[in-house]
Amino acid sequence: MSFTPHRTPILLPDLRRGFTLVELLIVVAIIVIMMALVGPAVTAIKGAQDITTSAYTVSGAIETARSYATANNTYTWIGFFEEDPTRGAGVSGTGRLVISMVSSKDGTLIYPSVTGTVANIDPTRLSQINKLIKIDNIHLKTAPSTTDPLFPIGSGGGDTFLLRPAVSGTAEQIGDTSPSPSLTPFQYPVSGTSRAIYTFTKVIQFSPRGEARINNTSYNIEPVIEIGLQAAHGSVVSTTSKNVLALQVTGLAGNVAIYRR
C-alpha cells in the first residue's frame, strides 16, 4: 500500500492587480502639473531656436544678394514681406517672413533717380535670383527711437545686443513699423505678364561694388542698416518674450552681424 504525502498549496500574489482609481488620479495630476511647469520653458526654447535659425537664413539671403551683385556686375534688391500664415499668400499680417531677391537684367540701375513718387521697378527688366524664402514663426520688429525694455536701439560702443551700433533712426530699420514704403518697390513674380502676388516695399539695394542702401526715401549710404526679428507662434507675437535679435548690415562693405538678446 503506497502513501501519498499531503502538500499544502503555496499562495502566490496576484500579479494581475492593476492601479486603483486613486493612484491613477494622482499620476494624472502629477503629469498635468509637470506639463504646466515645463510647457512655457519648452515654448521659450523652441522660440529661441526658431529665431536663431531665422537669423542665419536672413543673413545667408543678404549675403547671396550682395555676392550676386558683385559677381555679375549688376544691381540687386532683396525685399522683405510679412504675411499672415493663416490667410494665404500675399496677405499682409504677422507670423511669416517672405524674402525675395531680384537683379537687373542689363546691369543698370533701371530707374533714373529717386523722386517723391512711388514707381515700381519694371518687372520685365528684372530677373529672379532664386525661389522665395518663407520663414514661419517670425515677426519683423522695429526698435523705436525711445527706450523699449524689449527691443531698444543699440547704444553703440560694444558687440552685445544692447551695445550694438546705433542706427540713425527708423528710416534705416526694417521692422513692423519701418521703414517708410520704398519709392522703388518690386513685385513677385517678376514677369510683366503675371499678376503680382507680392509687392516688396521693404527693400535693401546692393550695387555692383557691394554697397548696401536701404531703399526707402533716399539712397544715401548709411553706416548701419538694421533688421529686427522677434519670435512668433503662428500669427501671435508675445509682448513679453525676449526672443528678439537685431541683424545689421554695414552700408559700405555690406557685412552682416547678428546681435542676439
PDB file of C-alpha atoms in Angstrom:
ATOM      1  CA  MET A   1       0.000   0.000   0.000  1.00  0.00           C
ATOM      2  CA  SER A   2       1.519   3.324  -1.081  1.00  0.00           C
ATOM      3  CA  PHE A   3       1.368   6.532   0.905  1.00  0.00           C
ATOM      4  CA  THR A   4       0.848   9.908  -0.773  1.00  0.00           C
ATOM      5  CA  PRO A   5       2.023  12.851   1.356  1.00  0.00           C
ATOM      6  CA  HIS A   6      -0.323  15.803   1.773  1.00  0.00           C
ATOM      7  CA  ARG A   7       1.015  19.045   0.215  1.00  0.00           C
ATOM      8  CA  THR A   8      -0.125  22.465   1.355  1.00  0.00           C
ATOM      9  CA  PRO A   9      -0.682  24.741  -1.679  1.00  0.00           C
ATOM     10  CA  ILE A  10       1.524  27.831  -1.896  1.00  0.00           C
ATOM     11  CA  LEU A  11      -0.472  31.012  -2.409  1.00  0.00           C
ATOM     12  CA  LEU A  12       1.221  33.404  -4.855  1.00  0.00           C
ATOM     13  CA  PRO A  13       0.410  37.104  -5.065  1.00  0.00           C
ATOM     14  CA  ASP A  14      -1.995  38.122  -7.805  1.00  0.00           C
ATOM     15  CA  LEU A  15       0.380  39.777 -10.289  1.00  0.00           C
ATOM     16  CA  ARG A  16      -2.552  40.899 -12.413  1.00  0.00           C
ATOM     17  CA  ARG A  17      -3.614  43.510  -9.863  1.00  0.00           C
ATOM     18  CA  GLY A  18      -3.935  46.957 -11.514  1.00  0.00           C
ATOM     19  CA  PHE A  19      -3.806  50.508 -10.251  1.00  0.00           C
ATOM     20  CA  THR A  20      -6.581  51.823  -8.117  1.00  0.00           C
ATOM     21  CA  LEU A  21      -8.597  54.829  -9.225  1.00  0.00           C
ATOM     22  CA  VAL A  22      -6.926  56.989  -6.603  1.00  0.00           C
ATOM     23  CA  GLU A  23      -3.455  56.019  -7.831  1.00  0.00           C
ATOM     24  CA  LEU A  24      -4.402  56.830 -11.418  1.00  0.00           C
ATOM     25  CA  LEU A  25      -5.788  60.213 -10.412  1.00  0.00           C
ATOM     26  CA  ILE A  26      -2.560  61.011  -8.562  1.00  0.00           C
ATOM     27  CA  VAL A  27      -0.458  60.112 -11.616  1.00  0.00           C
ATOM     28  CA  VAL A  28      -2.652  62.217 -13.900  1.00  0.00           C
ATOM     29  CA  ALA A  29      -2.409  65.159 -11.512  1.00  0.00           C
ATOM     30  CA  ILE A  30       1.392  64.896 -11.455  1.00  0.00           C
ATOM     31  CA  ILE A  31       1.508  64.821 -15.274  1.00  0.00           C
ATOM     32  CA  VAL A  32      -0.722  67.905 -15.519  1.00  0.00           C
ATOM     33  CA  ILE A  33       1.443  69.808 -13.041  1.00  0.00           C
ATOM     34  CA  MET A  34       4.634  68.825 -14.873  1.00  0.00           C
ATOM     35  CA  MET A  35       3.182  69.943 -18.223  1.00  0.00           C
ATOM     36  CA  ALA A  36       2.166  73.275 -16.716  1.00  0.00           C
ATOM     37  CA  LEU A  37       5.685  73.805 -15.389  1.00  0.00           C
ATOM     38  CA  VAL A  38       7.617  72.530 -18.406  1.00  0.00           C
ATOM     39  CA  GLY A  39       5.348  73.859 -21.185  1.00  0.00           C
ATOM     40  CA  PRO A  40       6.441  77.521 -21.059  1.00  0.00           C
ATOM     41  CA  ALA A  41      10.093  76.514 -20.897  1.00  0.00           C
ATOM     42  CA  VAL A  42       9.739  74.259 -23.962  1.00  0.00           C
ATOM     43  CA  THR A  43       7.935  77.048 -25.838  1.00  0.00           C
ATOM     44  CA  ALA A  44      10.675  79.528 -24.963  1.00  0.00           C
ATOM     45  CA  ILE A  45      13.395  77.122 -26.094  1.00  0.00           C
ATOM     46  CA  LYS A  46      11.622  76.466 -29.394  1.00  0.00           C
ATOM     47  CA  GLY A  47      11.164  80.223 -29.911  1.00  0.00           C
ATOM     48  CA  ALA A  48      14.862  80.791 -29.303  1.00  0.00           C
ATOM     49  CA  GLN A  49      15.758  78.066 -31.794  1.00  0.00           C
ATOM     50  CA  ASP A  50      13.318  79.438 -34.385  1.00  0.00           C
ATOM     51  CA  ILE A  51      14.648  82.980 -34.215  1.00  0.00           C
ATOM     52  CA  THR A  52      18.297  81.861 -34.315  1.00  0.00           C
ATOM     53  CA  THR A  53      17.637  79.699 -37.375  1.00  0.00           C
ATOM     54  CA  SER A  54      15.716  82.571 -38.973  1.00  0.00           C
ATOM     55  CA  ALA A  55      18.602  84.974 -38.379  1.00  0.00           C
ATOM     56  CA  TYR A  56      21.049  82.731 -40.212  1.00  0.00           C
ATOM     57  CA  THR A  57      18.564  82.236 -43.051  1.00  0.00           C
ATOM     58  CA  VAL A  58      18.099  86.004 -43.454  1.00  0.00           C
ATOM     59  CA  SER A  59      21.854  86.575 -43.157  1.00  0.00           C
ATOM     60  CA  GLY A  60      22.507  83.998 -45.864  1.00  0.00           C
ATOM     61  CA  ALA A  61      19.935  85.623 -48.164  1.00  0.00           C
ATOM     62  CA  ILE A  62      21.537  89.051 -47.735  1.00  0.00           C
ATOM     63  CA  GLU A  63      24.992  87.682 -48.467  1.00  0.00           C
ATOM     64  CA  THR A  64      23.630  85.887 -51.540  1.00  0.00           C
ATOM     65  CA  ALA A  65      22.092  89.111 -52.898  1.00  0.00           C
ATOM     66  CA  ARG A  66      25.306  91.068 -52.323  1.00  0.00           C
ATOM     67  CA  SER A  67      27.551  88.349 -53.787  1.00  0.00           C
ATOM     68  CA  TYR A  68      25.327  88.140 -56.864  1.00  0.00           C
ATOM     69  CA  ALA A  69      25.620  91.890 -57.393  1.00  0.00           C
ATOM     70  CA  THR A  70      29.416  91.928 -57.190  1.00  0.00           C
ATOM     71  CA  ALA A  71      29.942  88.701 -59.140  1.00  0.00           C
ATOM     72  CA  ASN A  72      27.664  89.740 -62.008  1.00  0.00           C
ATOM     73  CA  ASN A  73      28.438  93.477 -62.007  1.00  0.00           C
ATOM     74  CA  THR A  74      24.782  94.353 -61.576  1.00  0.00           C
ATOM     75  CA  TYR A  75      22.292  95.780 -59.104  1.00  0.00           C
ATOM     76  CA  THR A  76      20.305  93.517 -56.839  1.00  0.00           C
ATOM     77  CA  TRP A  77      17.399  94.065 -54.465  1.00  0.00           C
ATOM     78  CA  ILE A  78      16.314  91.973 -51.506  1.00  0.00           C
ATOM     79  CA  GLY A  79      12.770  92.544 -50.279  1.00  0.00           C
ATOM     80  CA  PHE A  80      11.011  91.601 -47.045  1.00  0.00           C
ATOM     81  CA  PHE A  81       7.291  90.993 -46.646  1.00  0.00           C
ATOM     82  CA  GLU A  82       5.443  89.724 -43.581  1.00  0.00           C
ATOM     83  CA  GLU A  83       2.216  87.839 -44.105  1.00  0.00           C
ATOM     84  CA  ASP A  84      -0.419  86.115 -42.010  1.00  0.00           C
ATOM     85  CA  PRO A  85       0.218  82.354 -42.437  1.00  0.00           C
ATOM     86  CA  THR A  86      -3.458  81.608 -41.758  1.00  0.00           C
ATOM     87  CA  ARG A  87      -4.795  83.784 -44.581  1.00  0.00           C
ATOM     88  CA  GLY A  88      -2.815  82.752 -47.663  1.00  0.00           C
ATOM     89  CA  ALA A  89      -0.002  84.135 -49.804  1.00  0.00           C
ATOM     90  CA  GLY A  90       0.367  87.874 -50.122  1.00  0.00           C
ATOM     91  CA  VAL A  91      -1.993  88.823 -47.291  1.00  0.00           C
ATOM     92  CA  SER A  92      -0.197  91.270 -45.045  1.00  0.00           C
ATOM     93  CA  GLY A  93      -0.139  90.214 -41.413  1.00  0.00           C
ATOM     94  CA  THR A  94       2.021  88.643 -38.744  1.00  0.00           C
ATOM     95  CA  GLY A  95       3.920  85.394 -38.379  1.00  0.00           C
ATOM     96  CA  ARG A  96       5.604  84.515 -41.689  1.00  0.00           C
ATOM     97  CA  LEU A  97       8.528  86.347 -43.270  1.00  0.00           C
ATOM     98  CA  VAL A  98       8.792  86.199 -47.063  1.00  0.00           C
ATOM     99  CA  ILE A  99      12.055  87.168 -48.773  1.00  0.00           C
ATOM    100  CA  SER A 100      12.656  87.762 -52.475  1.00  0.00           C
ATOM    101  CA  MET A 101      15.881  88.568 -54.331  1.00  0.00           C
ATOM    102  CA  VAL A 102      15.966  90.079 -57.829  1.00  0.00           C
ATOM    103  CA  SER A 103      18.603  91.562 -60.103  1.00  0.00           C
ATOM    104  CA  SER A 104      18.810  93.974 -63.012  1.00  0.00           C
ATOM    105  CA  LYS A 105      18.921  92.050 -66.294  1.00  0.00           C
ATOM    106  CA  ASP A 106      21.176  94.557 -68.064  1.00  0.00           C
ATOM    107  CA  GLY A 107      23.268  95.577 -65.057  1.00  0.00           C
ATOM    108  CA  THR A 108      21.874  99.108 -64.860  1.00  0.00           C
ATOM    109  CA  LEU A 109      20.003 100.751 -62.006  1.00  0.00           C
ATOM    110  CA  ILE A 110      16.868 100.689 -64.239  1.00  0.00           C
ATOM    111  CA  TYR A 111      15.236 103.788 -62.708  1.00  0.00           C
ATOM    112  CA  PRO A 112      16.956 107.169 -63.380  1.00  0.00           C
ATOM    113  CA  SER A 113      16.604 108.718 -59.903  1.00  0.00           C
ATOM    114  CA  VAL A 114      14.705 108.701 -56.642  1.00  0.00           C
ATOM    115  CA  THR A 115      11.752 111.030 -56.549  1.00  0.00           C
ATOM    116  CA  GLY A 116       8.847 111.564 -54.222  1.00  0.00           C
ATOM    117  CA  THR A 117       6.589 109.409 -56.382  1.00  0.00           C
ATOM    118  CA  VAL A 118       6.377 105.664 -55.858  1.00  0.00           C
ATOM    119  CA  ALA A 119       7.169 103.783 -59.058  1.00  0.00           C
ATOM    120  CA  ASN A 120       7.502 100.002 -59.163  1.00  0.00           C
ATOM    121  CA  ILE A 121      10.670  98.710 -60.787  1.00  0.00           C
ATOM    122  CA  ASP A 122       9.773  97.474 -64.272  1.00  0.00           C
ATOM    123  CA  PRO A 123       9.317  93.714 -63.687  1.00  0.00           C
ATOM    124  CA  THR A 124      10.272  92.874 -67.278  1.00  0.00           C
ATOM    125  CA  ARG A 125      13.752  94.231 -66.595  1.00  0.00           C
ATOM    126  CA  LEU A 126      14.307  92.084 -63.509  1.00  0.00           C
ATOM    127  CA  SER A 127      15.475  88.515 -63.033  1.00  0.00           C
ATOM    128  CA  GLN A 128      14.549  86.375 -60.054  1.00  0.00           C
ATOM    129  CA  ILE A 129      17.753  85.266 -58.336  1.00  0.00           C
ATOM    130  CA  ASN A 130      16.188  82.270 -56.581  1.00  0.00           C
ATOM    131  CA  LYS A 131      12.929  80.990 -55.171  1.00  0.00           C
ATOM    132  CA  LEU A 132      11.053  82.857 -52.489  1.00  0.00           C
ATOM    133  CA  ILE A 133      12.272  82.189 -48.963  1.00  0.00           C
ATOM    134  CA  LYS A 134       9.477  81.740 -46.415  1.00  0.00           C
ATOM    135  CA  ILE A 135      10.176  81.600 -42.685  1.00  0.00           C
ATOM    136  CA  ASP A 136       7.359  80.702 -40.308  1.00  0.00           C
ATOM    137  CA  ASN A 137       7.006  81.774 -36.672  1.00  0.00           C
ATOM    138  CA  ILE A 138       8.900  85.033 -37.127  1.00  0.00           C
ATOM    139  CA  HIS A 139       7.905  88.677 -36.895  1.00  0.00           C
ATOM    140  CA  LEU A 140       9.613  91.820 -38.173  1.00  0.00           C
ATOM    141  CA  LYS A 141      10.278  94.148 -35.255  1.00  0.00           C
ATOM    142  CA  THR A 142      11.206  97.837 -35.203  1.00  0.00           C
ATOM    143  CA  ALA A 143      13.347  99.247 -32.408  1.00  0.00           C
ATOM    144  CA  PRO A 144      11.659 102.582 -31.609  1.00  0.00           C
ATOM    145  CA  SER A 145      13.537 105.820 -31.157  1.00  0.00           C
ATOM    146  CA  THR A 146      12.661 105.817 -27.454  1.00  0.00           C
ATOM    147  CA  THR A 147      13.780 103.297 -24.877  1.00  0.00           C
ATOM    148  CA  ASP A 148      11.992  99.954 -25.144  1.00  0.00           C
ATOM    149  CA  PRO A 149      12.606  97.296 -22.460  1.00  0.00           C
ATOM    150  CA  LEU A 150      12.093  94.516 -25.002  1.00  0.00           C
ATOM    151  CA  PHE A 151      13.866  95.807 -28.113  1.00  0.00           C
ATOM    152  CA  PRO A 152      15.743  99.088 -27.604  1.00  0.00           C
ATOM    153  CA  ILE A 153      18.015 100.775 -30.132  1.00  0.00           C
ATOM    154  CA  GLY A 154      21.649  99.899 -29.565  1.00  0.00           C
ATOM    155  CA  SER A 155      23.669 102.456 -27.636  1.00  0.00           C
ATOM    156  CA  GLY A 156      26.901 101.718 -29.527  1.00  0.00           C
ATOM    157  CA  GLY A 157      30.356 101.048 -28.198  1.00  0.00           C
ATOM    158  CA  GLY A 158      30.141  97.271 -27.907  1.00  0.00           C
ATOM    159  CA  ASP A 159      29.317  93.985 -29.569  1.00  0.00           C
ATOM    160  CA  THR A 160      26.354  92.857 -27.459  1.00  0.00           C
ATOM    161  CA  PHE A 161      22.667  93.279 -28.206  1.00  0.00           C
ATOM    162  CA  LEU A 162      22.260  96.366 -26.028  1.00  0.00           C
ATOM    163  CA  LEU A 163      25.613  97.863 -27.070  1.00  0.00           C
ATOM    164  CA  ARG A 164      25.323  97.128 -30.787  1.00  0.00           C
ATOM    165  CA  PRO A 165      25.938 100.010 -33.243  1.00  0.00           C
ATOM    166  CA  ALA A 166      23.142 102.567 -33.161  1.00  0.00           C
ATOM    167  CA  VAL A 167      21.086 103.217 -36.287  1.00  0.00           C
ATOM    168  CA  SER A 168      20.321 106.757 -37.371  1.00  0.00           C
ATOM    169  CA  GLY A 169      16.580 106.224 -36.978  1.00  0.00           C
ATOM    170  CA  THR A 170      13.632 104.136 -38.091  1.00  0.00           C
ATOM    171  CA  ALA A 171      14.326 105.007 -41.735  1.00  0.00           C
ATOM    172  CA  GLU A 172      17.381 102.730 -41.505  1.00  0.00           C
ATOM    173  CA  GLN A 173      15.455  99.839 -39.971  1.00  0.00           C
ATOM    174  CA  ILE A 174      13.367  97.067 -41.462  1.00  0.00           C
ATOM    175  CA  GLY A 175      10.646  96.095 -38.999  1.00  0.00           C
ATOM    176  CA  ASP A 176       6.914  96.076 -38.446  1.00  0.00           C
ATOM    177  CA  THR A 177       6.547  99.882 -38.469  1.00  0.00           C
ATOM    178  CA  SER A 178       9.556 100.820 -40.576  1.00  0.00           C
ATOM    179  CA  PRO A 179      10.847 101.968 -42.930  1.00  0.00           C
ATOM    180  CA  SER A 180       8.514 104.154 -44.920  1.00  0.00           C
ATOM    181  CA  PRO A 181       7.441 102.319 -48.099  1.00  0.00           C
ATOM    182  CA  SER A 182      10.119 102.096 -50.752  1.00  0.00           C
ATOM    183  CA  LEU A 183       9.894 104.534 -53.629  1.00  0.00           C
ATOM    184  CA  THR A 184      11.010 101.734 -55.924  1.00  0.00           C
ATOM    185  CA  PRO A 185       9.238  98.539 -54.801  1.00  0.00           C
ATOM    186  CA  PHE A 186       9.316  95.375 -56.860  1.00  0.00           C
ATOM    187  CA  GLN A 187       6.846  92.575 -57.381  1.00  0.00           C
ATOM    188  CA  TYR A 188       6.795  88.799 -57.397  1.00  0.00           C
ATOM    189  CA  PRO A 189       6.678  87.180 -59.864  1.00  0.00           C
ATOM    190  CA  VAL A 190       8.821  89.496 -61.955  1.00  0.00           C
ATOM    191  CA  SER A 191       7.225  88.539 -65.259  1.00  0.00           C
ATOM    192  CA  GLY A 192       5.365  91.535 -66.603  1.00  0.00           C
ATOM    193  CA  THR A 193       2.511  89.302 -67.752  1.00  0.00           C
ATOM    194  CA  SER A 194       1.823  87.784 -64.319  1.00  0.00           C
ATOM    195  CA  ARG A 195      -0.338  89.249 -61.619  1.00  0.00           C
ATOM    196  CA  ALA A 196       1.699  90.409 -58.631  1.00  0.00           C
ATOM    197  CA  ILE A 197       1.293  88.075 -55.662  1.00  0.00           C
ATOM    198  CA  TYR A 198       3.704  90.070 -53.513  1.00  0.00           C
ATOM    199  CA  THR A 199       4.838  93.680 -53.668  1.00  0.00           C
ATOM    200  CA  PHE A 200       8.014  94.215 -51.680  1.00  0.00           C
ATOM    201  CA  THR A 201       8.205  97.705 -50.189  1.00  0.00           C
ATOM    202  CA  LYS A 202      10.829  96.957 -47.520  1.00  0.00           C
ATOM    203  CA  VAL A 203      13.958  96.677 -49.600  1.00  0.00           C
ATOM    204  CA  ILE A 204      17.760  96.749 -49.428  1.00  0.00           C
ATOM    205  CA  GLN A 205      19.646  97.511 -52.633  1.00  0.00           C
ATOM    206  CA  PHE A 206      23.181  96.334 -53.467  1.00  0.00           C
ATOM    207  CA  SER A 207      25.357  97.999 -56.079  1.00  0.00           C
ATOM    208  CA  PRO A 208      27.925  96.199 -58.279  1.00  0.00           C
ATOM    209  CA  ARG A 209      30.537  97.337 -55.711  1.00  0.00           C
ATOM    210  CA  GLY A 210      28.595  95.660 -52.909  1.00  0.00           C
ATOM    211  CA  GLU A 211      27.379  98.851 -51.241  1.00  0.00           C
ATOM    212  CA  ALA A 212      24.130  98.461 -49.315  1.00  0.00           C
ATOM    213  CA  ARG A 213      21.442 101.129 -49.442  1.00  0.00           C
ATOM    214  CA  ILE A 214      18.144 100.884 -47.670  1.00  0.00           C
ATOM    215  CA  ASN A 215      15.595 101.549 -50.361  1.00  0.00           C
ATOM    216  CA  ASN A 216      13.051 103.974 -48.934  1.00  0.00           C
ATOM    217  CA  THR A 217      13.206 107.771 -49.212  1.00  0.00           C
ATOM    218  CA  SER A 218      16.827 108.132 -50.284  1.00  0.00           C
ATOM    219  CA  TYR A 219      19.817 106.173 -51.419  1.00  0.00           C
ATOM    220  CA  ASN A 220      22.382 107.605 -49.048  1.00  0.00           C
ATOM    221  CA  ILE A 221      24.839 105.016 -47.785  1.00  0.00           C
ATOM    222  CA  GLU A 222      24.174 104.631 -44.077  1.00  0.00           C
ATOM    223  CA  PRO A 223      26.751 103.228 -41.642  1.00  0.00           C
ATOM    224  CA  VAL A 224      24.288 100.598 -40.428  1.00  0.00           C
ATOM    225  CA  ILE A 225      21.028  99.084 -41.679  1.00  0.00           C
ATOM    226  CA  GLU A 226      19.130  97.013 -39.122  1.00  0.00           C
ATOM    227  CA  ILE A 227      16.574  94.227 -39.462  1.00  0.00           C
ATOM    228  CA  GLY A 228      14.689  93.374 -36.267  1.00  0.00           C
ATOM    229  CA  LEU A 229      13.333  89.864 -35.719  1.00  0.00           C
ATOM    230  CA  GLN A 230      11.048  88.560 -32.984  1.00  0.00           C
ATOM    231  CA  ALA A 231       9.822  85.021 -32.362  1.00  0.00           C
ATOM    232  CA  ALA A 232       6.154  84.343 -33.051  1.00  0.00           C
ATOM    233  CA  HIS A 233       3.812  81.402 -32.596  1.00  0.00           C
ATOM    234  CA  GLY A 234       1.762  81.154 -35.753  1.00  0.00           C
ATOM    235  CA  SER A 235       0.268  84.615 -36.152  1.00  0.00           C
ATOM    236  CA  VAL A 236       0.639  85.514 -32.454  1.00  0.00           C
ATOM    237  CA  VAL A 237       3.578  87.509 -31.084  1.00  0.00           C
ATOM    238  CA  SER A 238       4.353  87.653 -27.387  1.00  0.00           C
ATOM    239  CA  THR A 239       4.647  91.157 -25.978  1.00  0.00           C
ATOM    240  CA  THR A 240       6.934  89.982 -23.181  1.00  0.00           C
ATOM    241  CA  SER A 241       9.175  87.330 -24.760  1.00  0.00           C
ATOM    242  CA  LYS A 242      12.825  88.310 -25.042  1.00  0.00           C
ATOM    243  CA  ASN A 243      13.322  86.123 -28.120  1.00  0.00           C
ATOM    244  CA  VAL A 244      14.395  89.085 -30.247  1.00  0.00           C
ATOM    245  CA  LEU A 245      17.523  89.867 -32.201  1.00  0.00           C
ATOM    246  CA  ALA A 246      18.959  92.542 -34.445  1.00  0.00           C
ATOM    247  CA  LEU A 247      20.637  91.756 -37.748  1.00  0.00           C
ATOM    248  CA  GLN A 248      22.791  94.610 -39.052  1.00  0.00           C
ATOM    249  CA  VAL A 249      24.261  95.286 -42.491  1.00  0.00           C
ATOM    250  CA  THR A 250      27.059  97.824 -42.950  1.00  0.00           C
ATOM    251  CA  GLY A 251      26.451 100.283 -45.758  1.00  0.00           C
ATOM    252  CA  LEU A 252      29.863 100.375 -47.410  1.00  0.00           C
ATOM    253  CA  ALA A 253      31.065  96.787 -47.104  1.00  0.00           C
ATOM    254  CA  GLY A 254      27.703  95.024 -46.814  1.00  0.00           C
ATOM    255  CA  ASN A 255      28.956  92.927 -43.897  1.00  0.00           C
ATOM    256  CA  VAL A 256      26.320  91.183 -41.802  1.00  0.00           C
ATOM    257  CA  ALA A 257      26.361  90.863 -37.995  1.00  0.00           C
ATOM    258  CA  ILE A 258      23.811  89.204 -35.704  1.00  0.00           C
ATOM    259  CA  TYR A 259      23.147  90.539 -32.212  1.00  0.00           C
ATOM    260  CA  ARG A 260      21.181  88.089 -30.063  1.00  0.00           C
ATOM    261  CA  ARG A 261      19.483  89.222 -26.898  1.00  0.00           C
TER     262      ARG A 261
END
